[in-house]
Each structure stands twice: as C-alpha cells, then as structure tokens.
Short mmCIF file of C-alpha atoms in Angstrom, two decimals:
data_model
loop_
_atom_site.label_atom_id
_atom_site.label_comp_id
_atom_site.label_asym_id
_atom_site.label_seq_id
_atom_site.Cartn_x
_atom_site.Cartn_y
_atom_site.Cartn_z
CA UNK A 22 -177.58 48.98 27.66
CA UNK A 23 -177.25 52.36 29.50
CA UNK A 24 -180.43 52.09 30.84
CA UNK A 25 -179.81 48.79 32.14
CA UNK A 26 -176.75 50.04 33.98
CA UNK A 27 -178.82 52.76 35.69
CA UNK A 28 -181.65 50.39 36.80
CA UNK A 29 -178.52 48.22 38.40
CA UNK A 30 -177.64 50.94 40.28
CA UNK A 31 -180.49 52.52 41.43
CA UNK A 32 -181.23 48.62 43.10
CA UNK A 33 -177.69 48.65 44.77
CA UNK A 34 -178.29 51.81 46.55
CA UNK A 35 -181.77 53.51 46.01
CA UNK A 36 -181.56 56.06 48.79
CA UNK A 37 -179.06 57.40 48.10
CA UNK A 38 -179.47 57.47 44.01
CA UNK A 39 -183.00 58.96 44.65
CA UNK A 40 -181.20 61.54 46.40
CA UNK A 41 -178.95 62.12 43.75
CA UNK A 42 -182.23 62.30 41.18
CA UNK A 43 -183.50 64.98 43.03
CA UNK A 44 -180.23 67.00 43.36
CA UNK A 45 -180.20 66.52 39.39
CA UNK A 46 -183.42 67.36 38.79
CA UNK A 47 -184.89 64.21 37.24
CA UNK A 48 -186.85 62.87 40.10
CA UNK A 49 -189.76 62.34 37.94
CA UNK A 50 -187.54 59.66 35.94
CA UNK A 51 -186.21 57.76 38.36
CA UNK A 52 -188.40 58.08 41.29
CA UNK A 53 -192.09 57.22 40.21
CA UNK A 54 -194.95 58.34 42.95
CA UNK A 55 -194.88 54.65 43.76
CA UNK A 56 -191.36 54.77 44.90
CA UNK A 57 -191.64 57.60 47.03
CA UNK A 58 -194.10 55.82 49.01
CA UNK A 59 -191.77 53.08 49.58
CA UNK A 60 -189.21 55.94 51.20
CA UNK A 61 -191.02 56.60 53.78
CA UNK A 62 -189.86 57.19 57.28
CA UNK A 63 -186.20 56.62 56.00
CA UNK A 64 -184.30 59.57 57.71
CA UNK A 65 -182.58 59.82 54.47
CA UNK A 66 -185.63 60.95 52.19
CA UNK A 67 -187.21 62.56 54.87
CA UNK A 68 -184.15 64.85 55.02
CA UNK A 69 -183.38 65.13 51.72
CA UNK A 70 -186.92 64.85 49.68
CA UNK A 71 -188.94 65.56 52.56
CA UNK A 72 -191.00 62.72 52.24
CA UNK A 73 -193.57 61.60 55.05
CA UNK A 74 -193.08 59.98 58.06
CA UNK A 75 -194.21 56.50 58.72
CA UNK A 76 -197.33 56.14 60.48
CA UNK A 77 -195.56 54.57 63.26
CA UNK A 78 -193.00 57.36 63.26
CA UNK A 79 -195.72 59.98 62.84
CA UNK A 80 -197.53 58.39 66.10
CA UNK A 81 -194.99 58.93 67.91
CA UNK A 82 -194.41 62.10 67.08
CA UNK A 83 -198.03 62.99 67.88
CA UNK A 84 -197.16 61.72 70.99
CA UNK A 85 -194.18 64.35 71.89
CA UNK A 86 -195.73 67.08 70.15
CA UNK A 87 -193.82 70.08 71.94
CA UNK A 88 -190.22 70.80 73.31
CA UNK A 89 -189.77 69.04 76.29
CA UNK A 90 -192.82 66.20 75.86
CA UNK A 91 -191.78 62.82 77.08
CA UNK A 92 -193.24 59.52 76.19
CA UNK A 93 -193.14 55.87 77.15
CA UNK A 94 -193.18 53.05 74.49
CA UNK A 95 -192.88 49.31 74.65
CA UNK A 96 -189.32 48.33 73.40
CA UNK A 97 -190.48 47.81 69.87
CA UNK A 98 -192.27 50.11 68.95
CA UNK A 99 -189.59 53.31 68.82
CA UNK A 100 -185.89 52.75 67.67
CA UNK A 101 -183.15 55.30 67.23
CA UNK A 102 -183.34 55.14 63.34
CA UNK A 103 -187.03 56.41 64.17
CA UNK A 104 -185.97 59.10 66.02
CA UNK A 105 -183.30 59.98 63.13
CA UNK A 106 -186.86 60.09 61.19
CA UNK A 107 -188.34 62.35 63.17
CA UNK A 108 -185.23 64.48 63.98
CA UNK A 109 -185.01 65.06 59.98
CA UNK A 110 -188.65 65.61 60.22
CA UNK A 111 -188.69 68.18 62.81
CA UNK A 112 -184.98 69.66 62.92
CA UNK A 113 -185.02 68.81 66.26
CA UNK A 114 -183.24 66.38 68.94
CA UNK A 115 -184.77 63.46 70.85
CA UNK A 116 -182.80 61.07 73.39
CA UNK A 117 -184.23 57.68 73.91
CA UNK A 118 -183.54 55.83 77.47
CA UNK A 119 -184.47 52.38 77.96
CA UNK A 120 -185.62 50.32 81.18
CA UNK A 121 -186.60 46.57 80.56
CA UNK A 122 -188.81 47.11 77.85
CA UNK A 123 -189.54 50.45 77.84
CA UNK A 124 -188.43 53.37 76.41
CA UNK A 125 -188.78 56.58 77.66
CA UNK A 126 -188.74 59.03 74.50
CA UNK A 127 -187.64 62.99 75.31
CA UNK A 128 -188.45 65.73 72.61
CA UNK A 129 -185.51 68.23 72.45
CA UNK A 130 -184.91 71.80 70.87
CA UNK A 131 -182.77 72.45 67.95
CA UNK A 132 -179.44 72.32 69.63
CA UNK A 133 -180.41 70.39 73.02
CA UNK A 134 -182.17 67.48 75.13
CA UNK A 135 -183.82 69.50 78.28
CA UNK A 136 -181.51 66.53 80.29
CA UNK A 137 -179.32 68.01 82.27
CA UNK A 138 -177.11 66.07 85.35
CA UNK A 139 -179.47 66.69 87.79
CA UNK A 140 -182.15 65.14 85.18
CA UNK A 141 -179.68 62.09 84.19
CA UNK A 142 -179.25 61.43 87.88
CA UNK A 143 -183.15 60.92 88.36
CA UNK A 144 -183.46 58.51 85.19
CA UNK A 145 -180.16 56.30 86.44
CA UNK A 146 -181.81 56.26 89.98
CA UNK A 147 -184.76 54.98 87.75
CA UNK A 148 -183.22 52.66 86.44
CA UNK A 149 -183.05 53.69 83.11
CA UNK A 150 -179.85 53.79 80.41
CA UNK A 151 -178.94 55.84 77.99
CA UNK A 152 -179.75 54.07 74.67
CA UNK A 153 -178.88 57.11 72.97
CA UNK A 154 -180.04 60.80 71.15
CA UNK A 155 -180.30 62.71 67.85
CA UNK A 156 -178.53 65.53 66.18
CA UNK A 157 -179.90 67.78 63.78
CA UNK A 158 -178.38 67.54 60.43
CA UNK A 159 -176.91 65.98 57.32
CA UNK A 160 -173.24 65.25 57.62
CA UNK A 161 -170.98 63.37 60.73
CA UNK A 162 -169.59 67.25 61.78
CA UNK A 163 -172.63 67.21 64.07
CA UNK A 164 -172.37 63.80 65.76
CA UNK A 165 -168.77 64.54 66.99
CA UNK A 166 -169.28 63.66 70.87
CA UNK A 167 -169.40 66.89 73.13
CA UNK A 168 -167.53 66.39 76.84
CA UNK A 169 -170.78 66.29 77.89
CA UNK A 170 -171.70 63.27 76.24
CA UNK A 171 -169.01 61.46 77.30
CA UNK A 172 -170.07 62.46 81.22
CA UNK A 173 -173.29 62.09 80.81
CA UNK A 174 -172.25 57.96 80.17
CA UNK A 175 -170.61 58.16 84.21
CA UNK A 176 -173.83 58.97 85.52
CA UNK A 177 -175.68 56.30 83.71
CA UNK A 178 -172.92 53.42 84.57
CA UNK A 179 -172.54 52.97 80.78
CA UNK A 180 -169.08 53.30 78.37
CA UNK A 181 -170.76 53.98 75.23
CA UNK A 182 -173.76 55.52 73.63
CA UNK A 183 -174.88 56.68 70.10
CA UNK A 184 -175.72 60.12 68.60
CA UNK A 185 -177.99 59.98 65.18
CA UNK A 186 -178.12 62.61 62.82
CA UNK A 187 -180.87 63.55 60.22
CA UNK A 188 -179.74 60.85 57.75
CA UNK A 189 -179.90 58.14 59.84
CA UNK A 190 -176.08 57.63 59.99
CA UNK A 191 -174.21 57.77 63.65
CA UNK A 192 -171.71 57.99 65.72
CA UNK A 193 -170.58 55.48 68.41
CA UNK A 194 -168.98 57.30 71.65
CA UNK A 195 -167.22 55.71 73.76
CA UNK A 196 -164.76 55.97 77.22
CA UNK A 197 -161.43 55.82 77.59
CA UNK A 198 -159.66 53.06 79.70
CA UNK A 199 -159.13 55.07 82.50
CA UNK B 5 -163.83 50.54 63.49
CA UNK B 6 -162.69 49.40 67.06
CA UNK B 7 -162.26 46.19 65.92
CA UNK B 8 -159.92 47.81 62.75
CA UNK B 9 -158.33 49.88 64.94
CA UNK B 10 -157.20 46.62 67.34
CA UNK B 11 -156.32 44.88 64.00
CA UNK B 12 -153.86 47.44 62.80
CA UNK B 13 -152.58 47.88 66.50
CA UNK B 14 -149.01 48.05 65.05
CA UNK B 15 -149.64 50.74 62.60
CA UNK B 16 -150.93 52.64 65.63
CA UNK B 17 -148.27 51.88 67.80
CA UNK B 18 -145.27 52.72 64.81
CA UNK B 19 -147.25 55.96 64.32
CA UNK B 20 -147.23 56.90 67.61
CA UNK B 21 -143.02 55.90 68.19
CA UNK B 22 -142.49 58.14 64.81
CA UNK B 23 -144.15 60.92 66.08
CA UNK B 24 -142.91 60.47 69.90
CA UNK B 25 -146.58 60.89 71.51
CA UNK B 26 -148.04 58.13 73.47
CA UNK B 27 -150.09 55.09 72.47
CA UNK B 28 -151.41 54.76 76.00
CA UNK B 29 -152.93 57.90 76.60
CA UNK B 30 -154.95 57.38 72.83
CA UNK B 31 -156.58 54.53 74.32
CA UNK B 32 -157.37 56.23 77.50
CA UNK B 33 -158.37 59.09 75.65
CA UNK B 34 -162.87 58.83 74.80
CA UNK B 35 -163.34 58.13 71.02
CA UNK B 36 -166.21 58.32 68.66
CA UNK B 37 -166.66 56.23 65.87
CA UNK B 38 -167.87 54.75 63.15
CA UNK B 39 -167.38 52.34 60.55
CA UNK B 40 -164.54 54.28 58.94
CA UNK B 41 -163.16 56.26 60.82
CA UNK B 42 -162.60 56.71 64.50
CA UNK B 43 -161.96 60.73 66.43
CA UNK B 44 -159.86 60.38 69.49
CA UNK B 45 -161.12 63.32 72.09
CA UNK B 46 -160.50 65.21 74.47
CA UNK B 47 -162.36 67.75 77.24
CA UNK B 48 -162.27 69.49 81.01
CA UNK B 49 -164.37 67.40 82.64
CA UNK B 50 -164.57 71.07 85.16
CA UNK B 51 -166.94 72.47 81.43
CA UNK B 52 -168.74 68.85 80.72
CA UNK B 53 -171.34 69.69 83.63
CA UNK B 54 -174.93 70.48 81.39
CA UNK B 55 -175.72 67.04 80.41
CA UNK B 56 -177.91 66.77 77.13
CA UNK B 57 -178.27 70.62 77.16
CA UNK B 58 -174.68 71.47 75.77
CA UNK B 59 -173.36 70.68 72.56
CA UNK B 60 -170.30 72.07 71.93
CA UNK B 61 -167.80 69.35 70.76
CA UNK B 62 -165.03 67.80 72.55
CA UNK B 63 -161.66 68.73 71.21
CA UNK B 64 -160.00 66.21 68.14
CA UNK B 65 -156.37 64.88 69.08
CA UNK B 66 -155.90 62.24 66.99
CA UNK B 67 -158.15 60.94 63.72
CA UNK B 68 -157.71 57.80 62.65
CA UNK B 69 -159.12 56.75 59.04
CA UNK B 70 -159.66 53.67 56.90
CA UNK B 71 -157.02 53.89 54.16
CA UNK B 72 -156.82 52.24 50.90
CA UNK B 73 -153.37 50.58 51.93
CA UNK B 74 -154.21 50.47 55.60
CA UNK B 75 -155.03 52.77 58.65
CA UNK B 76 -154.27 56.20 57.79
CA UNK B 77 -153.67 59.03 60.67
CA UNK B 78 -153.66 62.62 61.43
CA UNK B 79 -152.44 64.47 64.45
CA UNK B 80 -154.28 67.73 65.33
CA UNK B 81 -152.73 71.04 66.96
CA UNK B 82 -153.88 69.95 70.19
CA UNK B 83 -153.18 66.56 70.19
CA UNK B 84 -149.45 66.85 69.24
CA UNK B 85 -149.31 69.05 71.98
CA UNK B 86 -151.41 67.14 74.35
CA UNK B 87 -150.29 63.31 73.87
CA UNK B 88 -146.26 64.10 74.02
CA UNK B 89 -147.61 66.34 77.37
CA UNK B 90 -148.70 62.94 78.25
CA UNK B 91 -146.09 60.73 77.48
CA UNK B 92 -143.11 63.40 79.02
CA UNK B 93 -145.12 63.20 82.80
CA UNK B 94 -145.91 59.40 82.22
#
C-alpha cells in the first residue's frame, strides 16, 4: 500500500520528487536510467541532477559558445524555458529578443547580459523586443527585478518582461501606471 | 497574481487606510510577480542607466502574498517610509 502511495506521487510531480530522491540519496530507487533520460533539458534536473541538455538545447548552445556570442533562430526553435536549460547548464545568463519570427539569442556572463542602453537602443531601432533573460540560480531571490530592468522595458516600448532562473521558474516585471 | 491582486482590491485598499500609506502610488509603483506572490519596487531611475549589465535589485516596498484566508501583506523599512512620503505630498 505504501508503495502505491509513493508511485502516486512521484506521477503528480516527478521533478520535483526526483529531486527530492537525489537529496535523499535513493536516486537509484526511484529514478531508473530510463527516467533520467526522460529529464532531459528540464532546467529543473539539469540544475539539480545535472542531467543533459536536450539536443535542441545543446544546439543552441553550440551555437553561443562564448560570453558575448549572439545567435538568430526561427521563433520555434529557442524558448525562454530553453534558455533556463542552458542557464542551469552553464551558470550563466542569456536574454532572448524577438522580431517577427526571429529570435535573436545573447550569451551573458555570470552576473550580466553584455546589453547595455546604448546596445538596447540599437535592437529597438531594429525592431526587436525584449522577450526576456535568465538569472543564474535556484530560488526567486535572484529574479527580483533590478531598476535596470524595469528601464531597460522604456527603451524597448514594452511594460513587462520576464527573468528565468536555473529552475525554470520566473518572474514577471512589470511598470507602474505612471 | 495581477489578476488576484485586482480581485482582492479591497483588502489592498483597507490595508493601505490602516496603515495610512497610499494605494495609488503601489500601483504606480513597478512590480514583479508571480503566481503567488507579487514585490512592489522601487529605484533612482539617475542609477538604472547599465541596461542588462547591472543586477543589483530594485528596492522592496510593499510584498504582497497569497494567504490561506486571503491576500496577506508586509510593509518594508523603506516602503513605510516611502508610500506615506507619497501620500503626505499627493
């Protein structure tokens, strides 16, 4: 009967419960090989289990393979829960901006997006927006919005934007009304 | 949580009368959010010029949080000071 119980919740919320396997040291119990394959590219296990990217995910990062690389991808085929991936992945940022269907993909440091006004200015002009970044890390401490966040929206005509962290959870940010 | 937030707009508003800061200024305050709780900011827009390359986290005034009973809230140093600022010059 207990084992049934467990089995019901591991299906309600397996992320998370394989996470708590590994913290408890039975991984090998609850988490078979086979199921770790299945984690992959969720920023959750990648962060906590350090399981692989996807292939798509790992593609992409091939593709922005130092601080600073920049990359252009159809719409579909890079989301912001992919660059959670590769944020947990690498430990470092990535902002995403989109125009039509494209998305321009920028490869940060640890603690920054190489983006600064003059840089935001060029990508409005562009006619890009700001679809949104990553920040290193497990918890929702690190998504709190920075003043610069919130300024960086101005320049981009926008009132909101989203920061990711490592987990794949996020913040929305938003203006005020005046 | 914007949409909780707008539903409990009276909680927000009582809270606010109770504690003599004003309601206006947390709306025109910027906010992040998610689906449980929501951080009312604030920043000098004079330090918010390095774009993506900075950081450092706007100051908390107000949080507001998804309660068991309803919206629960907590003032901060800053924003008791700040938001009754605000409401004495509005």
């Amino acid at each position: 009967m207990l084992i049934t119980r467990k089995k019901t919740a591991l299906k309600a919320n397996p992320i998370e419960n394989l996470a708590k396997s590994a913290e408890g040291g039975i991984i090998k119990i609850n988490s078979p090989i086979s199921n770790r394959e299945s984690y992959k590219g969720r920023p959750t296990a990648i962060y906590t289990l350090d399981v692989e990217l996807s292939k798509r995910q790992q593609r992409i990062l091939d593709s922005l393979a130092e601080y600073d690389s920049q990359q252009i991808f159809k719409k579909d085929e890079v989301s912001m829960v992919d660059l959670s991936a590769l944020t947990a992945k690498t430990g470092m940022e990535f902002a995403m901006f989109t125009r039509g269907s494209q998305r321009l993909v920028i490869r940060g440091g640890a603690n920054h997006v190489n983006v600064d006004i003059k840089k935001a200015k060029n990508l409005a002009n562009m006619g890009y927006k700001f679809s949104g970044h990553t920040h290193p890390g497990g918890d929702y401490n690190c998504l709190i919005a920075s003043g610069n966040d919130y300024e960086i929206l101005k320049i981009f005509g926008q009132t909101k934007s989203v920061t990711y962290n490592s987990k794949g959870h996020y913040l929305t940010y938003e203006l005020g009304d005046r | 949580m914007k949409d909780y937030v707008n539903k409990h707009l009276s909680d927000l508003k009582n809270f606010c009368e109770n504690e003599n800061i004003s309601v206006e200024a947390v709306f025109a305050l910027p906010k992040c959010y998610s689906s449980d709780f929501m951080f009312i900011q604030t920043y000098d827009k004079k330090n918010a010029t390095k774009g993506l390359t900075d950081n450092t986290p706007a100051d908390i005034v107000l949080i507001i949080r998804k309660g068991e009973t309803g919206p629960e809230f907590e003032l901060t140093d800053k924003g008791k000071k700040l938001l009754r600022e605000y409401n004495f010059h509005s």
